[in-house]
XYZ file of N, CA and C in Angstrom:
555
model
N -16.025 0.263 -5.585
C -15.120 0.467 -6.698
C -15.090 1.929 -7.108
N -16.252 2.595 -7.108
C -16.313 3.978 -7.559
C -15.453 4.895 -6.703
N -15.231 4.539 -5.450
C -14.464 5.386 -4.548
C -12.996 4.991 -4.510
N -12.632 3.762 -4.869
C -11.276 3.288 -4.697
C -10.283 3.924 -5.650
N -10.634 4.107 -6.911
C -9.689 4.657 -7.867
C -9.264 6.076 -7.515
N -10.190 7.005 -7.233
C -9.749 8.349 -6.860
C -8.986 8.358 -5.543
N -9.378 7.515 -4.583
C -8.706 7.482 -3.295
C -7.274 7.005 -3.464
N -7.074 5.940 -4.237
C -5.726 5.433 -4.463
C -4.859 6.480 -5.137
N -5.415 7.185 -6.098
C -4.675 8.224 -6.789
C -4.321 9.360 -5.846
N -5.244 9.760 -4.996
C -4.991 10.823 -4.024
C -3.857 10.426 -3.099
N -3.882 9.184 -2.613
C -2.832 8.727 -1.706
C -1.478 8.702 -2.393
N -1.431 8.257 -3.655
C -0.166 8.231 -4.380
C 0.397 9.631 -4.551
N -0.465 10.570 -4.906
C 0.000 11.934 -5.116
C 0.371 12.602 -3.801
N -0.400 12.357 -2.753
C -0.120 12.974 -1.458
C 1.177 12.444 -0.874
N 1.488 11.178 -1.117
C 2.697 10.590 -0.565
C 3.951 11.241 -1.119
N 3.868 11.797 -2.305
C 5.045 12.435 -2.874
C 4.890 13.943 -2.935
N 3.894 14.496 -2.260
C 3.637 15.933 -2.316
C 4.443 16.720 -1.305
N 4.921 17.882 -1.718
C 5.607 18.785 -0.804
C 5.038 20.189 -0.922
N 3.757 20.277 -1.347
C 3.121 21.579 -1.464
C 3.261 22.201 -2.832
N 4.003 21.564 -3.732
C 4.156 22.096 -5.077
C 3.528 21.123 -6.069
N 3.247 21.636 -7.258
C 2.705 20.782 -8.303
C 3.788 19.805 -8.738
N 3.522 18.500 -8.621
C 4.523 17.487 -8.923
C 4.310 16.824 -10.272
N 3.142 16.994 -10.839
C 2.848 16.352 -12.113
C 2.759 17.386 -13.222
N 3.306 17.054 -14.376
C 3.063 17.934 -15.523
C 1.610 17.778 -15.953
N 1.133 18.662 -16.835
C -0.273 18.579 -17.254
C -0.642 17.261 -17.931
N 0.346 16.510 -18.403
C 0.093 15.214 -19.015
C 1.084 14.242 -18.390
N 0.610 13.354 -17.509
C 1.534 12.523 -16.747
C 1.092 11.075 -16.685
N 2.080 10.186 -16.629
C 1.817 8.779 -16.361
C 1.822 8.624 -14.851
N 0.807 7.930 -14.331
C 0.659 7.765 -12.887
C 1.316 6.467 -12.423
N 1.638 6.359 -11.130
C 2.304 5.153 -10.619
C 1.547 3.857 -10.895
N 0.216 3.909 -10.992
C -0.564 2.691 -11.261
C -0.640 2.360 -12.743
N 0.046 3.152 -13.585
C 0.029 2.928 -15.023
C -1.007 3.748 -15.753
N -1.851 4.441 -15.023
C -2.848 5.308 -15.638
C -2.213 6.562 -16.209
N -3.002 7.294 -16.947
C -2.515 8.533 -17.558
C -3.480 9.647 -17.191
N -2.921 10.772 -16.730
C -3.716 11.929 -16.330
C -3.333 13.123 -17.183
N -4.360 13.849 -17.604
C -4.142 15.109 -18.308
C -5.067 16.133 -17.671
N -4.488 17.178 -17.095
C -5.312 18.204 -16.474
C -4.553 19.014 -15.449
N -5.324 19.706 -14.639
C -4.754 20.629 -13.663
C -4.325 19.905 -12.387
N -3.191 20.375 -11.822
C -2.676 19.859 -10.559
C -2.324 21.052 -9.684
N -2.788 21.034 -8.430
C -2.478 22.096 -7.477
C -1.999 21.447 -6.187
N -0.829 21.849 -5.727
C -0.252 21.299 -4.493
C -0.195 19.771 -4.504
N 0.140 19.211 -5.637
C 0.283 17.766 -5.749
C -1.012 16.999 -5.889
N -2.143 17.699 -5.939
C -3.444 17.041 -6.057
C -4.139 17.439 -7.347
N -4.915 16.504 -7.895
C -5.729 16.814 -9.065
C -6.763 17.839 -8.633
N -6.834 18.934 -9.372
C -7.709 20.050 -8.983
C -8.164 20.754 -10.254
N -9.459 21.001 -10.388
C -9.974 21.648 -11.591
C -10.421 20.612 -12.599
N -10.207 20.895 -13.866
C -10.659 20.002 -14.940
C -9.543 19.068 -15.378
N -9.912 17.812 -15.675
C -8.917 16.861 -16.132
C -9.540 15.567 -16.595
N -8.654 14.657 -16.991
C -9.081 13.336 -17.458
C -8.056 12.308 -17.000
N -8.579 11.161 -16.521
C -7.731 10.023 -16.164
C -8.156 8.836 -17.015
N -7.170 8.200 -17.640
C -7.382 6.938 -18.339
C -6.689 5.861 -17.511
N -7.457 4.880 -17.031
C -6.929 3.835 -16.157
C -6.458 2.638 -16.975
N -5.514 1.857 -16.446
C -4.986 0.700 -17.174
C -6.045 -0.341 -17.547
N -7.136 -0.441 -16.780
C -8.172 -1.445 -17.076
C -9.130 -1.004 -18.181
N -8.906 0.178 -18.760
C -9.749 0.671 -19.845
C -10.816 1.648 -19.409
N -11.034 1.796 -18.123
C -12.016 2.778 -17.653
C -11.401 4.174 -17.689
N -12.264 5.200 -17.679
C -11.755 6.570 -17.655
C -12.757 7.509 -17.022
N -12.246 8.630 -16.552
C -13.061 9.697 -15.969
C -12.595 11.009 -16.566
N -13.556 11.848 -16.937
C -13.256 13.200 -17.410
C -14.217 14.150 -16.724
N -13.675 15.219 -16.164
C -14.527 16.186 -15.485
C -13.779 16.954 -14.427
N -14.500 17.341 -13.403
C -13.943 18.174 -12.337
C -13.320 17.326 -11.232
N -12.239 17.867 -10.672
C -11.559 17.265 -9.528
C -11.484 18.295 -8.414
N -11.520 17.809 -7.191
C -11.306 18.667 -6.028
C -10.524 17.851 -5.004
N -9.410 18.383 -4.570
C -8.571 17.701 -3.576
C -8.231 16.274 -3.993
N -7.975 16.074 -5.283
C -7.559 14.776 -5.787
C -8.668 13.784 -6.062
N -9.927 14.182 -5.889
C -11.046 13.264 -6.108
C -11.996 13.806 -7.167
N -12.744 12.885 -7.783
C -13.798 13.292 -8.709
C -14.783 14.121 -7.905
N -15.075 15.318 -8.376
C -15.950 16.201 -7.598
C -16.542 17.259 -8.527
N -17.864 17.369 -8.553
C -18.535 18.290 -9.468
C -19.081 17.520 -10.652
N -19.145 18.150 -11.785
C -19.697 17.531 -12.991
C -18.639 16.671 -13.665
N -19.036 15.460 -14.100
C -18.077 14.594 -14.763
C -18.737 13.444 -15.489
N -17.878 12.650 -16.120
C -18.322 11.486 -16.883
C -17.352 10.344 -16.624
N -17.892 9.186 -16.252
C -17.083 7.999 -15.978
C -17.526 6.870 -16.895
N -16.549 6.207 -17.495
C -16.797 5.034 -18.331
C -16.062 3.857 -17.698
N -16.799 2.846 -17.257
C -16.207 1.675 -16.622
C -15.697 0.673 -17.638
N -14.863 -0.229 -17.190
C -14.265 -1.224 -18.081
C -15.261 -2.295 -18.524
N -16.415 -2.386 -17.860
C -17.434 -3.381 -18.226
C -18.609 -2.779 -18.986
N -18.434 -1.591 -19.536
C -19.485 -0.964 -20.324
C -20.374 -0.007 -19.562
N -20.104 0.220 -18.275
C -20.897 1.165 -17.498
C -20.553 2.593 -17.919
N -21.559 3.463 -17.930
C -21.340 4.882 -18.231
C -22.171 5.703 -17.255
N -21.513 6.645 -16.586
C -22.211 7.570 -15.684
C -21.879 8.986 -16.114
N -22.924 9.782 -16.248
C -22.768 11.211 -16.536
C -23.560 11.963 -15.488
N -22.893 12.871 -14.795
C -23.606 13.618 -13.771
C -22.689 14.214 -12.739
N -23.220 14.339 -11.544
C -22.509 14.997 -10.461
C -21.801 13.976 -9.568
N -20.644 14.406 -9.045
C -19.832 13.593 -8.143
C -19.550 14.397 -6.885
N -19.342 13.684 -5.785
C -18.927 14.311 -4.536
C -17.946 13.361 -3.850
N -16.729 13.828 -3.635
C -15.691 13.019 -2.988
C -15.521 11.653 -3.655
N -15.532 11.636 -4.974
C -15.288 10.418 -5.721
C -16.478 9.505 -5.922
N -17.665 9.912 -5.463
C -18.862 9.077 -5.581
C -19.936 9.764 -6.410
N -20.805 8.958 -7.060
C -21.980 9.516 -7.724
C -22.793 10.223 -6.650
N -23.141 11.484 -6.882
C -23.868 12.231 -5.852
C -24.564 13.419 -6.505
N -25.885 13.480 -6.399
C -26.667 14.514 -7.063
C -27.349 13.919 -8.277
N -27.693 14.754 -9.229
C -28.366 14.265 -10.441
C -27.381 13.550 -11.345
N -27.822 12.399 -11.875
C -26.949 11.648 -12.753
C -27.709 10.666 -13.607
N -26.982 10.098 -14.554
C -27.523 9.163 -15.524
C -26.551 7.990 -15.599
N -26.970 6.805 -15.183
C -26.102 5.630 -15.159
C -26.655 4.551 -16.079
N -25.830 4.134 -17.033
C -26.178 3.042 -17.928
C -25.209 1.897 -17.676
N -25.753 0.718 -17.423
C -24.946 -0.489 -17.264
C -25.478 -1.517 -18.255
N -24.725 -2.584 -18.526
C -25.285 -3.607 -19.403
C -26.607 -4.118 -18.821
N -27.697 -3.882 -19.510
C -29.004 -4.356 -19.082
C -29.843 -3.391 -18.280
N -29.332 -2.201 -17.958
C -30.165 -1.265 -17.199
C -29.782 0.190 -17.469
N -30.731 1.067 -17.180
C -30.506 2.507 -17.294
C -31.240 3.195 -16.156
N -30.526 4.052 -15.416
C -31.115 4.818 -14.320
C -30.850 6.292 -14.554
N -31.892 7.089 -14.414
C -31.766 8.547 -14.466
C -32.441 9.090 -13.222
N -31.698 9.854 -12.438
C -32.277 10.395 -11.217
C -31.226 10.863 -10.245
N -31.568 10.768 -8.970
C -30.727 11.298 -7.909
C -29.905 10.196 -7.248
N -28.657 10.535 -6.940
C -27.750 9.649 -6.217
C -27.340 10.319 -4.917
N -27.023 9.507 -3.923
C -26.466 10.002 -2.669
C -25.356 9.045 -2.242
N -24.143 9.553 -2.166
C -22.984 8.759 -1.726
C -22.831 7.465 -2.525
N -23.007 7.555 -3.845
C -22.794 6.416 -4.722
C -23.970 5.486 -4.904
N -25.107 5.801 -4.290
C -26.281 4.925 -4.373
C -27.485 5.691 -4.910
N -28.397 4.962 -5.589
C -29.649 5.590 -6.022
C -30.410 5.989 -4.772
N -30.819 7.246 -4.705
C -31.474 7.750 -3.503
C -32.238 9.016 -3.869
N -33.568 8.994 -3.743
C -34.410 10.115 -4.146
C -35.243 9.718 -5.347
N -35.654 10.685 -6.128
C -36.498 10.417 -7.308
C -35.668 9.886 -8.467
N -36.233 8.893 -9.179
C -35.529 8.373 -10.335
C -36.362 7.405 -11.135
N -35.810 7.024 -12.288
C -36.424 6.044 -13.175
C -35.385 4.986 -13.505
N -35.731 3.723 -13.278
C -34.848 2.603 -13.578
C -35.525 1.714 -14.609
N -34.844 1.491 -15.731
C -35.377 0.612 -16.778
C -34.436 -0.569 -16.943
N -35.027 -1.762 -16.880
C -34.304 -3.003 -17.089
C -35.078 -3.826 -18.104
N -34.496 -4.910 -18.588
C -35.151 -5.722 -19.613
C -36.493 -6.267 -19.144
N -36.600 -6.658 -17.879
C -37.816 -7.299 -17.394
C -38.736 -6.389 -16.588
N -38.320 -5.139 -16.346
C -39.166 -4.233 -15.570
C -38.727 -2.783 -15.708
N -39.659 -1.910 -15.340
C -39.404 -0.470 -15.343
C -40.012 0.104 -14.071
N -39.248 0.961 -13.380
C -39.725 1.559 -12.133
C -39.521 3.064 -12.194
N -40.547 3.778 -11.759
C -40.461 5.239 -11.658
C -40.949 5.617 -10.271
N -40.117 6.314 -9.516
C -40.521 6.707 -8.174
C -39.345 7.007 -7.276
N -39.548 6.738 -5.998
C -38.540 7.068 -4.996
C -37.636 5.867 -4.697
N -36.366 6.190 -4.421
C -35.360 5.195 -4.054
C -34.756 5.580 -2.712
N -34.262 4.566 -2.020
C -33.471 4.793 -0.810
C -32.442 3.671 -0.735
N -31.176 4.023 -0.601
C -30.101 3.024 -0.511
C -30.160 1.999 -1.638
N -30.355 2.463 -2.864
C -30.359 1.620 -4.070
C -31.582 0.716 -4.203
N -32.631 0.935 -3.410
C -33.837 0.109 -3.492
C -35.068 0.982 -3.700
N -36.111 0.374 -4.298
C -37.403 1.057 -4.391
C -37.860 1.327 -2.963
N -38.185 2.572 -2.655
C -38.576 2.909 -1.286
C -39.345 4.223 -1.308
N -40.633 4.174 -0.951
C -41.504 5.337 -1.023
C -42.540 5.113 -2.111
N -43.110 6.180 -2.617
C -44.140 6.077 -3.659
C -43.501 5.769 -5.008
N -44.130 4.844 -5.757
C -43.591 4.510 -7.062
C -44.519 3.647 -7.878
N -44.105 3.422 -9.129
C -44.863 2.573 -10.046
C -43.904 1.599 -10.699
N -44.227 0.310 -10.601
C -43.424 -0.764 -11.164
C -44.212 -1.443 -12.268
N -43.618 -1.549 -13.458
C -44.241 -2.249 -14.581
C -43.351 -3.415 -14.966
N -43.947 -4.607 -15.058
C -43.202 -5.811 -15.408
C -43.384 -6.150 -16.882
N -42.472 -6.955 -17.414
C -42.499 -7.313 -18.835
C -43.758 -8.077 -19.222
N -44.390 -8.772 -18.273
C -45.604 -9.535 -18.581
C -46.852 -8.650 -18.658
N -46.699 -7.336 -18.485
C -47.823 -6.406 -18.573
C -48.457 -6.067 -17.242
N -48.064 -6.733 -16.180
C -48.616 -6.403 -14.864
C -47.907 -5.174 -14.299
N -48.580 -4.529 -13.356
C -47.990 -3.332 -12.757
C -48.467 -3.177 -11.326
N -47.686 -2.416 -10.562
C -48.038 -2.076 -9.188
C -47.787 -0.589 -9.011
N -48.764 0.082 -8.431
C -48.602 1.494 -8.109
C -48.961 1.680 -6.644
N -48.042 2.259 -5.894
C -48.280 2.451 -4.469
C -46.989 2.666 -3.719
N -46.978 2.198 -2.485
C -45.824 2.391 -1.610
C -44.898 1.182 -1.645
N -43.600 1.472 -1.526
C -42.563 0.443 -1.490
C -41.725 0.637 -0.236
N -41.152 -0.463 0.246
C -40.160 -0.414 1.323
C -39.138 -1.513 1.057
N -37.876 -1.158 1.079
C -36.784 -2.117 0.895
C -36.926 -2.923 -0.395
N -37.380 -2.271 -1.465
C -37.453 -2.901 -2.772
C -38.715 -3.679 -3.082
N -39.661 -3.742 -2.136
C -40.894 -4.515 -2.351
C -42.122 -3.661 -2.064
N -43.265 -3.997 -2.715
C -44.506 -3.304 -2.358
C -44.798 -3.469 -0.866
N -45.007 -2.363 -0.192
C -45.306 -2.349 1.243
C -46.201 -1.170 1.527
N -47.410 -1.429 2.017
C -48.354 -0.363 2.307
C -49.481 -0.372 1.292
N -50.182 0.745 1.187
C -51.322 0.854 0.273
C -50.846 0.837 -1.170
N -51.568 0.059 -2.007
C -51.199 0.003 -3.407
C -52.245 -0.685 -4.255
N -52.041 -0.588 -5.562
C -52.933 -1.219 -6.538
C -52.077 -2.061 -7.471
N -52.421 -3.346 -7.590
C -51.737 -4.239 -8.516
C -52.699 -4.547 -9.647
N -52.215 -4.438 -10.876
C -53.016 -4.757 -12.067
C -52.315 -5.875 -12.821
N -53.086 -6.869 -13.258
C -52.468 -7.915 -14.061
C -52.570 -7.549 -15.537
N -52.005 -8.382 -16.395
C -51.970 -8.091 -17.830
C -53.357 -8.035 -18.452
N -54.343 -8.675 -17.843
C -55.717 -8.665 -18.357
C -56.499 -7.440 -17.918
N -55.920 -6.634 -17.051
C -56.605 -5.434 -16.577
C -57.304 -5.597 -15.242
N -57.267 -6.794 -14.671
C -57.854 -6.999 -13.341
C -57.035 -6.235 -12.305
N -57.743 -5.521 -11.431
C -57.049 -4.727 -10.415
C -57.329 -5.264 -9.022
N -56.281 -5.222 -8.196
C -56.379 -5.620 -6.800
C -55.845 -4.467 -5.968
N -56.716 -3.901 -5.153
C -56.351 -2.752 -4.336
C -56.380 -3.157 -2.873
N -55.361 -2.764 -2.131
C -55.329 -3.107 -0.713
C -53.985 -2.805 -0.096
N -53.704 -3.513 0.973
C -52.456 -3.321 1.704
C -51.501 -4.467 1.363
N -50.239 -4.104 1.109
C -49.216 -5.084 0.764
C -48.153 -5.126 1.862
N -47.656 -6.325 2.145
C -46.559 -6.514 3.092
C -45.524 -7.411 2.413
N -44.302 -6.915 2.293
C -43.220 -7.651 1.619
C -43.639 -8.175 0.251
N -44.384 -7.373 -0.492
C -44.782 -7.718 -1.846
C -46.051 -8.532 -1.970
N -46.638 -8.955 -0.860
C -47.836 -9.798 -0.890
C -49.064 -9.011 -0.449
N -50.164 -9.167 -1.201
C -51.433 -8.542 -0.843
C -51.954 -9.179 0.440
N -52.309 -8.358 1.411
C -52.833 -8.846 2.687
C -54.357 -8.773 2.664
N -55.011 -9.807 3.095
C -56.469 -9.838 3.078
C -56.974 -10.102 1.675
N -58.252 -9.802 1.460
C -58.874 -10.097 0.168
C -58.655 -8.994 -0.851
N -58.458 -7.765 -0.408
C -58.334 -6.667 -1.359
C -59.625 -6.446 -2.104
N -59.600 -5.529 -3.025
C -60.800 -5.262 -3.826
C -60.437 -5.191 -5.286
């Protein structure tokens, strides 16, 4: 979804482009949206704002008709992203709030990737992400007071780690797909 709106807008503008600016600084778009900002050679370029018919909006930098650089996106379902964009996708440092969660950290091509912190009602994670999943070194704290600190792969504890329960009992050892292998200590 994050990539479709800018792409559709780029295609609409490119289809009617002849190398000149075709939109005034404040224009109604073919999809019913409203754009206010800079246009160069028929493409959104520089600073601007788009208000979409579904109630979502984007304000920030554009390059070649796509969200690019620093910007802010508000989705129609209450999502808010503030940060960097590349070719219409969350990319670089950013802050994403959705109903029930908050993520602050690094994105790559629209996905959580790199260092970050994710807070949800039932858990909090601080560490490394890959392809929107816990992956690498991190610490997971659950609402029941238990926690895991160690290595993750594909969203689950994998490798060396320490699990602590709410009573303070610790289990140290090797984990595979979230399960402690062997007796641990």
